[in-house]
Short mmCIF file of C-alpha atoms and ligand atoms in Angstrom, two decimals:
data_model
loop_
_atom_site.label_atom_id
_atom_site.label_comp_id
_atom_site.label_asym_id
_atom_site.label_seq_id
_atom_site.Cartn_x
_atom_site.Cartn_y
_atom_site.Cartn_z
CA MET S 777 40.50 44.15 -22.62
CA SER S 778 37.39 45.29 -24.48
CA LEU S 779 33.93 44.53 -23.18
CA LEU S 780 33.42 42.10 -26.06
CA GLU S 781 36.69 40.23 -25.31
CA GLY S 782 35.72 40.07 -21.64
CA PHE S 783 32.33 38.66 -22.57
CA VAL S 784 33.91 36.06 -24.92
CA SER S 785 36.42 34.92 -22.28
CA LEU S 786 33.61 34.72 -19.70
CA GLU S 787 31.60 32.65 -22.14
CA SER S 788 34.53 30.28 -22.81
CA MET S 789 35.13 29.97 -19.05
CA CYS S 790 31.49 29.00 -18.61
CA ALA S 791 31.77 26.49 -21.46
CA THR S 792 34.90 24.95 -19.87
CA CYS S 793 33.20 24.75 -16.47
CA GLY S 794 30.15 23.19 -18.14
CA LEU S 795 32.35 20.62 -19.89
CA LEU S 796 34.20 19.85 -16.66
CA PHE S 797 30.92 19.48 -14.82
CA PHE S 798 29.58 17.20 -17.55
CA CYS S 799 32.75 15.03 -17.45
CA PHE S 800 32.62 14.86 -13.67
CA THR S 801 28.94 13.85 -13.74
CA LEU S 802 29.65 11.22 -16.39
CA VAL S 803 32.60 9.72 -14.48
CA PHE S 804 30.65 9.82 -11.22
CA SER S 805 27.61 8.18 -12.85
CA CYS S 806 29.76 5.44 -14.41
CA PHE S 807 31.43 4.82 -11.06
CA SER S 808 28.06 4.65 -9.25
CA LEU S 809 26.71 2.37 -11.96
CA LEU S 810 29.68 0.03 -11.49
CA VAL S 811 29.21 -0.01 -7.71
CA PHE S 812 25.49 -0.61 -8.20
CA ILE S 813 26.08 -3.41 -10.71
CA SER S 814 28.76 -5.05 -8.56
CA ARG S 815 26.33 -5.12 -5.62
CA MET S 816 23.62 -6.72 -7.73
CA LYS S 817 25.81 -9.49 -9.15
CA PRO S 818 24.22 -9.31 -12.64
CA TRP S 819 26.44 -12.19 -13.74
CA CYS S 820 24.94 -14.58 -11.18
CA ASN S 821 24.22 -17.89 -12.79
CA CYS S 822 22.31 -19.61 -9.99
CA ASP S 823 18.96 -21.24 -10.85
CA VAL S 824 16.90 -18.54 -9.14
CA CYS S 825 18.68 -15.67 -10.91
CA LYS S 826 18.63 -17.42 -14.28
CA SER S 827 14.92 -18.06 -13.90
CA TYR S 828 14.37 -14.45 -12.86
CA LEU S 829 16.34 -13.00 -15.76
CA THR S 830 14.86 -15.26 -18.42
CA ILE S 831 11.36 -14.96 -16.84
CA SER S 832 11.15 -18.74 -17.15
CA TRP S 833 9.39 -18.79 -13.76
CA SER S 834 6.29 -17.58 -15.61
CA ASN S 835 6.01 -20.98 -17.37
CA LYS S 836 4.81 -22.43 -14.08
CA PHE S 837 3.52 -19.48 -12.05
CA VAL S 838 0.96 -16.80 -12.80
CA ASN S 839 2.45 -14.20 -10.46
CA LEU S 840 6.00 -13.41 -9.36
CA CYS S 841 4.82 -13.53 -5.73
CA ASP S 842 3.66 -17.16 -6.28
CA TRP S 843 7.07 -18.14 -7.57
CA TYR S 844 8.81 -16.45 -4.63
CA THR S 845 6.39 -18.28 -2.30
CA HIS S 846 7.26 -21.59 -3.91
CA LEU S 847 11.00 -20.89 -3.40
CA MET S 848 10.51 -19.84 0.23
CA ARG S 849 8.43 -22.95 0.96
CA LYS S 850 11.33 -25.04 -0.33
CA SER S 851 13.98 -23.12 1.63
CA GLN S 852 14.89 -24.59 5.02
CA THR S 853 15.10 -21.16 6.62
CA GLY S 854 12.20 -19.60 4.70
CA THR S 855 14.66 -17.08 3.25
CA ILE S 856 15.87 -16.77 -0.36
CA HIS S 857 18.26 -14.55 -2.33
CA VAL S 858 17.71 -12.99 -5.71
CA HIS S 859 21.33 -12.00 -6.28
CA VAL S 860 20.73 -10.09 -9.48
CA LEU S 861 18.43 -7.76 -7.54
CA GLY S 862 20.62 -7.65 -4.44
CA ASN S 863 17.49 -8.72 -2.57
CA THR S 864 17.13 -11.12 0.37
CA ILE S 865 13.49 -12.17 0.77
CA THR S 866 12.24 -13.76 3.96
CA SER S 867 9.08 -15.40 5.26
CA ASN S 868 10.64 -16.27 8.60
CA PRO S 869 8.74 -14.62 11.53
CA ASP S 870 11.92 -14.46 13.65
CA ASN S 871 13.67 -12.49 10.91
CA VAL S 872 10.63 -10.25 10.54
CA GLU S 873 10.62 -9.45 14.27
CA TYR S 874 14.36 -8.77 14.15
CA ILE S 875 14.12 -6.39 11.18
CA LEU S 876 11.00 -4.53 12.29
CA LYS S 877 11.64 -4.38 16.03
CA THR S 878 14.78 -5.84 17.63
CA ASN S 879 17.31 -4.24 15.26
CA PHE S 880 14.93 -1.70 13.70
CA HIS S 881 17.63 0.99 13.51
CA ASN S 882 19.68 -1.07 11.09
CA TYR S 883 16.78 -1.41 8.64
CA PRO S 884 15.49 1.99 7.51
CA LYS S 885 13.48 2.47 4.34
CA GLY S 886 16.70 3.67 2.79
CA LYS S 887 17.62 5.96 -0.05
CA PRO S 888 16.70 3.70 -2.99
CA PHE S 889 13.08 3.55 -1.77
CA SER S 890 12.88 7.25 -0.89
CA ALA S 891 14.24 8.15 -4.32
CA ILE S 892 11.58 6.13 -6.12
CA LEU S 893 8.68 7.75 -4.28
CA GLY S 894 10.42 11.03 -3.48
CA ASP S 895 8.86 13.15 -6.22
CA LEU S 896 5.34 12.11 -5.25
CA LEU S 897 5.65 11.83 -1.49
CA GLY S 898 8.40 14.35 -0.75
CA GLN S 899 9.14 14.34 2.97
CA GLY S 900 5.88 12.61 3.92
CA ILE S 901 5.86 9.95 6.68
CA PHE S 902 5.86 7.04 4.24
CA ASN S 903 9.07 8.16 2.64
CA VAL S 904 11.37 9.32 5.42
CA ASP S 905 13.50 7.93 8.22
CA GLY S 906 15.11 9.54 11.26
CA HIS S 907 13.92 12.78 12.88
CA SER S 908 11.39 13.77 10.26
CA TRP S 909 9.73 10.35 10.53
CA LYS S 910 9.73 10.47 14.35
CA PHE S 911 8.15 13.93 14.37
CA GLN S 912 5.39 12.97 11.93
CA ARG S 913 4.77 9.63 13.60
CA LYS S 914 4.25 11.32 16.97
CA MET S 915 1.95 13.94 15.55
CA ALA S 916 -0.04 11.48 13.42
CA SER S 917 -0.38 8.95 16.29
CA LEU S 918 -1.85 11.67 18.48
CA GLU S 919 -4.34 12.70 15.82
CA LEU S 920 -5.37 9.20 14.75
CA GLY S 921 -5.67 8.15 18.38
CA SER S 922 -8.01 11.01 19.29
CA VAL S 923 -11.65 10.14 19.93
CA ALA S 924 -12.88 13.14 17.90
CA ILE S 925 -10.86 12.16 14.82
CA ARG S 926 -11.93 8.53 15.00
CA ALA S 927 -15.58 9.47 15.37
CA HIS S 928 -15.22 11.87 12.45
CA ALA S 929 -13.57 9.16 10.30
CA MET S 930 -16.39 6.76 11.01
CA GLU S 931 -19.05 9.36 10.23
CA LEU S 932 -17.42 9.83 6.84
CA VAL S 933 -17.41 6.10 6.17
CA ASN S 934 -21.08 5.79 7.11
CA GLU S 935 -22.02 8.75 4.95
CA GLU S 936 -20.25 7.29 1.90
CA ILE S 937 -21.86 3.87 2.46
CA HIS S 938 -25.39 5.14 2.80
CA ALA S 939 -25.44 8.06 0.42
CA ARG S 940 -23.42 6.47 -2.38
CA LEU S 941 -22.39 2.82 -2.09
CA LEU S 942 -25.78 1.27 -1.26
CA PRO S 943 -27.74 3.24 -3.91
CA LEU S 944 -25.11 2.37 -6.51
CA MET S 945 -25.25 -1.34 -5.67
CA ALA S 946 -29.06 -1.28 -5.74
CA SER S 947 -29.15 0.37 -9.15
CA THR S 948 -26.59 -2.11 -10.48
CA ALA S 949 -28.72 -4.98 -9.21
CA ARG S 950 -31.85 -3.56 -10.85
CA ALA S 951 -30.05 -3.03 -14.15
CA GLN S 952 -28.52 -6.53 -13.90
CA ARG S 953 -25.19 -5.04 -14.94
CA VAL S 954 -21.76 -6.53 -14.33
CA LEU S 955 -19.82 -4.30 -11.95
CA ASP S 956 -16.08 -4.06 -11.33
CA LEU S 957 -16.03 -4.30 -7.54
CA GLN S 958 -12.33 -3.39 -7.33
CA ASP S 959 -13.03 -0.14 -9.13
CA ILE S 960 -15.98 0.62 -6.83
CA PHE S 961 -13.90 0.04 -3.70
CA THR S 962 -11.06 2.17 -5.08
CA ARG S 963 -13.52 5.02 -5.68
CA PHE S 964 -15.04 4.54 -2.24
CA SER S 965 -11.72 4.61 -0.44
CA PHE S 966 -10.43 7.57 -2.44
CA ASP S 967 -13.53 9.65 -1.59
CA ASN S 968 -13.16 8.61 1.99
CA ILE S 969 -9.44 9.26 2.44
CA CYS S 970 -9.68 12.63 0.63
CA LYS S 971 -12.49 13.76 2.94
CA PHE S 972 -10.53 12.48 5.93
CA SER S 973 -7.16 13.95 4.95
CA PHE S 974 -8.03 17.12 3.01
CA GLY S 975 -11.63 17.77 4.00
CA MET S 976 -12.37 17.61 0.27
CA ASP S 977 -14.88 15.37 -1.54
CA PRO S 978 -13.78 14.22 -5.03
CA ALA S 979 -17.15 12.36 -5.35
CA CYS S 980 -15.61 9.50 -7.33
CA LEU S 981 -18.43 7.16 -6.35
CA VAL S 982 -21.12 9.36 -7.87
CA PRO S 983 -21.75 7.66 -11.23
CA THR S 984 -23.01 10.79 -12.97
CA LEU S 985 -19.96 12.88 -12.16
CA PRO S 986 -16.92 12.90 -14.45
CA VAL S 987 -13.91 11.13 -12.94
CA SER S 988 -12.02 13.53 -10.68
CA ASP S 989 -8.77 14.96 -12.09
CA LEU S 990 -7.13 14.37 -8.73
CA ALA S 991 -8.07 10.68 -8.73
CA VAL S 992 -6.73 10.18 -12.26
CA ALA S 993 -3.52 12.09 -11.53
CA PHE S 994 -2.96 10.33 -8.22
CA ASP S 995 -3.53 6.95 -9.81
CA LEU S 996 -1.07 7.67 -12.60
CA ALA S 997 1.51 9.14 -10.23
CA THR S 998 1.49 6.07 -7.94
CA LYS S 999 1.59 3.70 -10.91
CA LEU S 1000 4.48 5.46 -12.62
CA SER S 1001 6.42 5.87 -9.37
CA ALA S 1002 6.07 2.12 -8.70
CA GLU S 1003 7.20 1.37 -12.24
CA ARG S 1004 10.48 3.15 -11.54
CA ALA S 1005 11.38 0.21 -9.29
CA MET S 1006 11.00 -2.16 -12.24
CA ASN S 1007 13.78 -0.55 -14.26
CA ALA S 1008 16.93 -2.68 -14.44
CA SER S 1009 18.83 0.26 -12.92
CA PRO S 1010 17.70 3.52 -11.24
CA PHE S 1011 19.93 5.35 -13.72
CA ILE S 1012 17.39 4.67 -16.44
CA TRP S 1013 14.52 6.52 -14.79
CA LYS S 1014 16.85 9.19 -13.41
CA ALA S 1015 18.15 9.90 -16.92
CA LYS S 1016 14.58 10.04 -18.27
CA ARG S 1017 13.65 12.43 -15.48
CA LEU S 1018 16.64 14.64 -16.26
CA LEU S 1019 15.58 14.79 -19.90
CA ASN S 1020 11.90 15.09 -18.95
CA MET S 1021 10.82 12.39 -21.36
CA GLY S 1022 8.44 9.42 -21.62
CA SER S 1023 6.94 8.09 -18.39
CA GLU S 1024 8.96 10.61 -16.34
CA LYS S 1025 7.31 13.51 -18.14
CA LYS S 1026 3.88 11.97 -17.51
CA LEU S 1027 4.81 11.48 -13.86
CA LYS S 1028 5.90 15.08 -13.51
CA ASP S 1029 2.61 16.30 -15.04
CA ALA S 1030 0.54 14.02 -12.78
CA ILE S 1031 2.41 15.18 -9.67
CA LYS S 1032 1.78 18.79 -10.70
CA VAL S 1033 -1.99 18.13 -10.67
CA VAL S 1034 -1.72 16.60 -7.17
CA ASN S 1035 0.39 19.55 -6.01
CA ASP S 1036 -2.03 22.12 -7.45
CA VAL S 1037 -4.99 20.53 -5.67
CA ALA S 1038 -3.02 20.31 -2.41
CA LYS S 1039 -1.91 23.95 -2.70
CA GLU S 1040 -5.47 25.07 -3.34
CA MET S 1041 -6.77 23.10 -0.34
CA ILE S 1042 -4.12 24.57 1.94
CA LYS S 1043 -4.86 28.09 0.66
CA GLN S 1044 -8.60 27.63 1.21
CA ARG S 1045 -8.03 26.33 4.74
CA ARG S 1046 -5.89 29.36 5.57
CA GLU S 1047 -8.62 31.67 4.28
CA MET S 1048 -11.55 29.83 5.88
CA GLY S 1049 -9.81 29.00 9.16
CA PHE S 1050 -8.91 25.54 10.31
CA ASN S 1051 -9.43 25.54 14.04
CA LYS S 1052 -12.84 23.93 14.15
CA ARG S 1053 -12.31 21.34 11.43
CA ASN S 1054 -11.56 17.66 11.93
CA ASP S 1055 -9.76 16.76 8.71
CA LEU S 1056 -6.07 15.86 9.09
CA LEU S 1057 -4.86 18.84 7.07
CA SER S 1058 -6.62 21.29 9.39
CA ARG S 1059 -5.31 19.49 12.46
CA PHE S 1060 -1.72 19.49 11.16
CA MET S 1061 -1.98 23.16 10.18
CA ALA S 1062 -2.29 24.02 13.83
CA SER S 1063 1.34 23.00 14.39
CA ILE S 1064 3.00 23.32 10.95
CA ASP S 1065 3.46 26.49 8.88
CA ASP S 1066 5.41 25.13 5.94
CA ASP S 1067 2.95 24.52 3.06
CA VAL S 1068 5.23 22.11 1.19
CA TYR S 1069 5.71 19.98 4.29
CA LEU S 1070 1.94 20.02 4.90
CA ARG S 1071 1.36 18.87 1.33
CA ASP S 1072 3.87 16.03 1.74
CA ILE S 1073 2.31 14.83 4.99
CA VAL S 1074 -1.20 14.75 3.62
CA VAL S 1075 -0.28 13.11 0.30
CA SER S 1076 1.30 10.21 2.24
CA PHE S 1077 -2.07 9.65 3.88
CA LEU S 1078 -3.82 9.56 0.52
CA LEU S 1079 -1.43 6.82 -0.55
CA ALA S 1080 -1.72 4.95 2.75
CA GLY S 1081 -5.49 4.86 2.89
CA ARG S 1082 -6.65 4.45 -0.66
CA ASP S 1083 -5.47 1.38 -2.51
CA THR S 1084 -4.79 -0.63 0.64
CA VAL S 1085 -8.41 -0.61 1.81
CA ALA S 1086 -9.72 -1.18 -1.73
CA SER S 1087 -7.33 -4.09 -2.22
CA GLY S 1088 -8.29 -5.64 1.15
CA LEU S 1089 -12.00 -5.47 0.27
CA THR S 1090 -11.46 -6.87 -3.22
CA GLY S 1091 -9.59 -9.89 -1.83
CA PHE S 1092 -12.32 -10.36 0.78
CA PHE S 1093 -15.19 -10.49 -1.73
CA TYR S 1094 -13.18 -12.72 -4.08
CA LEU S 1095 -12.71 -15.28 -1.29
CA LEU S 1096 -16.23 -14.89 0.05
CA SER S 1097 -17.71 -15.62 -3.32
CA LYS S 1098 -16.11 -19.07 -3.13
CA SER S 1099 -17.13 -19.66 0.51
CA PRO S 1100 -20.94 -19.51 0.88
CA GLU S 1101 -20.73 -21.04 4.35
CA VAL S 1102 -18.51 -18.16 5.60
CA GLU S 1103 -20.87 -15.67 3.96
CA ALA S 1104 -23.86 -17.25 5.74
CA LEU S 1105 -22.08 -17.11 9.11
CA ILE S 1106 -21.23 -13.41 8.69
CA ARG S 1107 -24.84 -12.61 7.74
CA GLU S 1108 -26.09 -14.52 10.74
CA GLU S 1109 -23.71 -12.63 13.05
CA VAL S 1110 -24.55 -9.20 11.60
CA GLY S 1111 -28.29 -9.93 12.01
CA ARG S 1112 -27.87 -11.30 15.53
CA VAL S 1113 -25.64 -8.52 16.90
CA ALA S 1114 -27.50 -5.67 15.20
CA GLY S 1115 -30.85 -7.10 16.34
CA PRO S 1116 -34.21 -7.05 14.53
CA GLY S 1117 -35.44 -3.84 12.97
CA GLN S 1118 -32.10 -2.04 13.14
CA GLU S 1119 -31.16 -0.76 9.73
CA PHE S 1120 -27.41 -0.38 10.28
CA PRO S 1121 -25.18 -1.76 13.01
CA SER S 1122 -23.48 0.82 15.20
CA PHE S 1123 -19.68 0.94 15.52
CA GLU S 1124 -19.92 -0.58 18.97
CA GLN S 1125 -21.93 -3.46 17.48
CA ILE S 1126 -19.38 -3.90 14.72
CA ARG S 1127 -16.70 -4.22 17.39
CA GLN S 1128 -18.67 -7.11 18.87
CA MET S 1129 -18.70 -9.07 15.59
CA HIS S 1130 -15.90 -11.53 16.21
CA TYR S 1131 -16.58 -13.76 13.22
CA LEU S 1132 -16.61 -10.80 10.83
CA ASN S 1133 -13.33 -9.59 12.33
CA ALA S 1134 -11.84 -13.08 11.89
CA ALA S 1135 -13.02 -13.26 8.26
CA VAL S 1136 -11.52 -9.87 7.38
CA HIS S 1137 -8.19 -10.80 9.00
CA GLU S 1138 -8.23 -14.17 7.28
CA SER S 1139 -8.85 -12.70 3.83
CA MET S 1140 -5.97 -10.22 4.27
CA ARG S 1141 -3.77 -13.08 5.44
CA LEU S 1142 -4.23 -14.78 2.06
CA PHE S 1143 -4.39 -11.56 0.03
CA PRO S 1144 -2.39 -8.91 1.91
CA PRO S 1145 -2.88 -5.49 0.27
CA ILE S 1146 0.87 -4.90 0.56
CA GLN S 1147 2.32 -8.23 -0.52
CA PHE S 1148 5.91 -7.44 0.39
CA ASP S 1149 7.87 -4.58 1.91
CA SER S 1150 11.60 -3.82 1.67
CA LYS S 1151 14.20 -2.17 3.89
CA TYR S 1152 17.88 -1.45 3.30
CA ALA S 1153 20.58 -2.58 5.76
CA SER S 1154 22.68 0.28 7.18
CA GLU S 1155 25.41 -2.10 8.39
CA ASP S 1156 26.45 -5.73 7.81
CA ASP S 1157 24.30 -8.00 9.94
CA VAL S 1158 23.23 -11.60 10.55
CA LEU S 1159 19.52 -12.46 10.78
CA PRO S 1160 18.19 -14.91 13.42
CA ASP S 1161 18.05 -17.71 10.80
CA GLY S 1162 21.79 -17.25 10.10
CA THR S 1163 21.38 -15.29 6.85
CA PHE S 1164 24.17 -12.77 6.29
CA VAL S 1165 22.96 -9.32 5.20
CA ARG S 1166 25.46 -7.04 3.50
CA ARG S 1167 25.50 -3.32 4.27
CA GLY S 1168 23.45 -1.41 1.69
CA SER S 1169 21.62 -4.50 0.46
CA ARG S 1170 17.86 -4.88 0.31
CA ILE S 1171 15.91 -7.09 2.67
CA THR S 1172 12.27 -7.87 2.04
CA TYR S 1173 9.66 -9.50 4.26
CA HIS S 1174 6.82 -11.13 2.37
CA PRO S 1175 3.37 -11.39 4.03
CA TYR S 1176 1.89 -13.05 0.91
CA ALA S 1177 4.41 -15.91 1.14
CA MET S 1178 4.13 -16.10 4.94
CA ALA S 1179 0.41 -16.89 4.65
CA ARG S 1180 1.31 -19.94 2.58
CA MET S 1181 3.84 -21.48 5.00
CA ASP S 1182 2.68 -24.68 6.72
CA ASN S 1183 5.15 -24.09 9.55
CA ILE S 1184 3.41 -20.79 10.41
CA TRP S 1185 -0.27 -21.53 9.73
CA GLY S 1186 -0.47 -25.33 9.64
CA PRO S 1187 -1.24 -27.76 6.82
CA ASP S 1188 -4.50 -25.95 5.96
CA CYS S 1189 -2.64 -22.66 5.38
CA LEU S 1190 -3.99 -22.32 1.83
CA GLU S 1191 -7.61 -22.49 2.99
CA PHE S 1192 -9.81 -19.49 3.75
CA ARG S 1193 -10.81 -20.42 7.30
CA PRO S 1194 -11.85 -17.56 9.63
CA GLU S 1195 -12.23 -20.10 12.45
CA ARG S 1196 -8.44 -20.20 12.84
CA TRP S 1197 -8.67 -16.76 14.49
CA LEU S 1198 -11.31 -17.71 17.08
CA ARG S 1199 -11.06 -19.30 20.54
CA HIS S 1200 -14.52 -20.16 21.91
CA GLY S 1201 -16.04 -17.66 19.51
CA VAL S 1202 -13.75 -14.81 20.57
CA PHE S 1203 -11.30 -13.21 18.16
CA VAL S 1204 -7.66 -13.71 19.19
CA PRO S 1205 -5.34 -11.02 17.80
CA PRO S 1206 -2.53 -12.30 15.59
CA CYS S 1207 1.16 -12.33 16.43
CA PRO S 1208 2.17 -9.28 14.36
CA PHE S 1209 5.42 -10.86 13.19
CA LYS S 1210 3.61 -13.90 11.79
CA TYR S 1211 1.02 -11.60 10.23
CA PRO S 1212 2.83 -8.38 9.21
CA VAL S 1213 -0.05 -7.31 6.95
CA PHE S 1214 -0.02 -3.91 8.65
CA GLN S 1215 3.74 -4.11 9.04
CA ALA S 1216 4.67 -4.61 12.74
CA GLY S 1217 7.02 -3.32 15.39
CA VAL S 1218 8.22 0.27 15.49
CA ARG S 1219 6.63 1.44 12.23
CA VAL S 1220 3.37 -0.50 12.42
CA CYS S 1221 0.56 1.00 10.29
CA LEU S 1222 -1.09 3.96 11.99
CA GLY S 1223 -4.41 3.49 10.21
CA LYS S 1224 -4.91 -0.16 11.12
CA ASP S 1225 -7.97 0.27 13.35
CA LEU S 1226 -9.57 2.80 11.03
CA ALA S 1227 -8.99 0.54 8.02
CA LEU S 1228 -10.43 -2.52 9.75
CA THR S 1229 -13.50 -0.64 10.94
CA GLU S 1230 -14.03 0.84 7.48
CA MET S 1231 -13.80 -2.60 5.86
CA LYS S 1232 -16.09 -4.27 8.40
CA SER S 1233 -18.66 -1.47 8.13
CA ILE S 1234 -18.80 -1.93 4.36
CA VAL S 1235 -19.17 -5.71 4.63
CA ALA S 1236 -21.84 -5.38 7.35
CA ALA S 1237 -23.78 -2.95 5.16
CA LEU S 1238 -23.52 -4.95 1.92
CA LEU S 1239 -24.01 -8.58 2.94
CA PRO S 1240 -27.50 -8.33 4.47
CA ARG S 1241 -28.76 -6.47 1.37
CA PHE S 1242 -27.00 -8.07 -1.58
CA HIS S 1243 -25.79 -11.29 -3.10
CA ILE S 1244 -22.46 -10.51 -4.73
CA ARG S 1245 -21.11 -13.16 -7.09
CA VAL S 1246 -17.75 -13.04 -8.85
CA VAL S 1247 -18.26 -13.61 -12.58
CA GLN S 1248 -15.26 -15.96 -12.93
CA PRO S 1249 -14.64 -17.38 -9.44
CA ASP S 1250 -12.32 -20.13 -10.69
CA GLN S 1251 -9.93 -17.79 -12.42
CA GLU S 1252 -6.67 -17.55 -10.49
CA PRO S 1253 -5.98 -13.96 -9.38
CA ARG S 1254 -3.45 -12.16 -11.58
CA PHE S 1255 -1.83 -9.18 -9.93
CA ALA S 1256 -0.76 -6.01 -11.70
CA PRO S 1257 2.66 -4.62 -10.73
CA GLY S 1258 2.40 -1.78 -8.21
CA LEU S 1259 2.77 -0.73 -4.61
CA THR S 1260 -0.45 -2.47 -3.56
CA ALA S 1261 -1.96 -5.73 -4.75
CA THR S 1262 -4.37 -4.93 -7.56
CA LEU S 1263 -6.12 -7.47 -9.75
CA ARG S 1264 -5.47 -7.18 -13.47
CA GLY S 1265 -8.84 -6.71 -15.10
CA GLY S 1266 -10.49 -5.83 -11.76
CA LEU S 1267 -13.09 -8.02 -10.04
CA PRO S 1268 -16.21 -8.27 -12.23
CA VAL S 1269 -19.26 -9.27 -10.16
CA ARG S 1270 -23.01 -9.68 -10.52
CA VAL S 1271 -25.18 -8.18 -7.83
CA SER S 1272 -28.72 -9.09 -6.79
CA GLU S 1273 -30.85 -7.69 -3.99
CA ARG S 1274 -31.76 -9.91 -1.05
CA LYS S 1275 -35.10 -9.83 0.68
CA CYS S 1276 -34.08 -8.69 4.17
C1 HEM E 2158 -6.19 -2.53 4.85
C2 HEM E 2158 -5.64 -1.34 4.89
C3 HEM E 2158 -4.21 -1.03 5.23
C4 HEM E 2158 -3.11 -1.85 5.21
C5 HEM E 2158 -3.04 -3.32 4.83
C6 HEM E 2158 -1.98 -1.05 5.61
C7 HEM E 2158 -0.69 -1.53 5.69
C8 HEM E 2158 0.40 -0.73 6.01
C9 HEM E 2158 1.78 -1.16 5.91
C10 HEM E 2158 2.26 -2.55 5.47
C11 HEM E 2158 2.55 -0.11 6.28
C12 HEM E 2158 4.08 -0.06 6.30
C13 HEM E 2158 4.56 0.53 4.99
C14 HEM E 2158 6.03 0.79 4.98
O1 HEM E 2158 6.59 1.27 5.98
O2 HEM E 2158 6.65 0.54 3.97
C15 HEM E 2158 1.66 0.98 6.63
C16 HEM E 2158 2.09 2.20 7.09
C17 HEM E 2158 1.24 3.26 7.34
N1 HEM E 2158 -0.13 3.26 7.24
FE1 HEM E 2158 -1.27 1.71 6.70
N2 HEM E 2158 -2.42 0.22 5.89
C18 HEM E 2158 -3.77 0.28 5.66
C19 HEM E 2158 -4.59 1.37 5.80
C20 HEM E 2158 -4.20 2.59 6.28
C21 HEM E 2158 -5.07 3.74 6.47
C22 HEM E 2158 -6.57 3.78 6.17
C23 HEM E 2158 -4.30 4.75 6.94
C24 HEM E 2158 -4.66 6.16 7.33
C25 HEM E 2158 -5.80 6.58 7.69
C26 HEM E 2158 -2.94 4.24 7.07
C27 HEM E 2158 -1.86 4.97 7.54
C28 HEM E 2158 -0.57 4.52 7.56
C29 HEM E 2158 0.57 5.36 7.89
C30 HEM E 2158 0.53 6.82 8.28
C31 HEM E 2158 1.70 4.56 7.76
C32 HEM E 2158 3.15 4.97 7.99
C33 HEM E 2158 3.62 4.56 9.37
C34 HEM E 2158 5.09 4.88 9.61
O3 HEM E 2158 5.87 4.89 8.67
O4 HEM E 2158 5.43 5.13 10.78
N3 HEM E 2158 -2.93 2.94 6.67
N4 HEM E 2158 0.37 0.57 6.45
#
């Protein structure tokens, strides 16, 4: 056989293998699609599924979460099924405790979730189950629990408040401009979480600086990753990713920017030394060598600490703007605890502000930054309210709906009433399964204390100095689709300086 003949037969062998591979992939994909479709029951004709598919719910409700809440309020068990999505949604605290604690091992994040966020988060804590999660959880709990790290985190918050936030608010007040408070809080929390996680300052809150590439790329990457979940089937986004087209191409480009920044930060740390630094990356570098794993861990923290805090603060100021009496009580408490002549309350003083703590908890009850959170059942199971859960199906707990249940919070559940958290003026911590705003149980949020202190520090710095008024307080909040609750159109406010 000549060399040419050999080459031709090799080429035809490759072509045959390619064809076989293609056929196999096609058959496998069709089979998976059928399994997927059969699980979702796309033919379901029940009222809920019909309303979901025809979007007729939007005739009566502004947001999908409001429609789900309405359905859960009507349900005897507080649990509903959206068959076409293969999703069981619950507002029942007993179910929540069972999923997040009692039978935690049966309810991991699961592959469908990990696939959606996998390109952005890789093997980071947010996106993994099993050993990798356990390892990161242990390491991160140690770090976030350490006194040095907490003190460092609070120094960063203080610095951002005093050097950037207060001057920006003062200049807005002087210029009598309308300000998008949601945007300001997003910039604040991004600066803060980048300094905390990477030891890097993107300076998003400095008005004269161009918007940071990292912030834009990170924003786009989280938005596009979340939009994957809105496709009728994961095969759609997976096919687009394979062909590198449309939103998947944009996502890939955005993730590349995030990766490049992360790589550069890790390289710099290796060159400059990381032993004496307090940012999370430096601390993790002491025990991890793998740069990709380091990148994944730190990017999860960016996601965890950015939009959540911004969303919590936006909801807080929206509610406060409609509750002058609550605002007056917080001001009174900040002035009383901080004492006369003290410019800024210390962290110890902030800890003593029970009414402020109650108000922040109450605002996140009504507007939880993460409105719902899903798990996937590993095995068939029955929830405490009798609901059957099929293996592989999705189960969602819904803090937004839970806040609106009379049987959990009483007949005044729709009211913003910080007093419900106080006994004789002292803050009483919530039952985590009635208030899973920070999740609860085995995988409870690791940044809860940091987030609450950050939020309270910002409120305690802003309220004594400024009147902040929402431009359209009577407009019902409209949420944009995404991983965290974000208001469409932001939160436009007017700011004026108070005479202290
Ligand atoms: C108001 C602000 C915040 C809220 C409402 C919040 C809420 C949550 C929720 C609901 C989860 C569970 C997510 C899931 O498993 O699907 C979570 C997990 C987590 N949060 Fe937060 N979070 C906030 C701020 C923060 C901050 C500032 C940090 C870091 C400094 C942080 C670090 C984490 C981490 C590491 C996890 C993963 C825990 C695990 O999987 O074991 N969070 N958070």
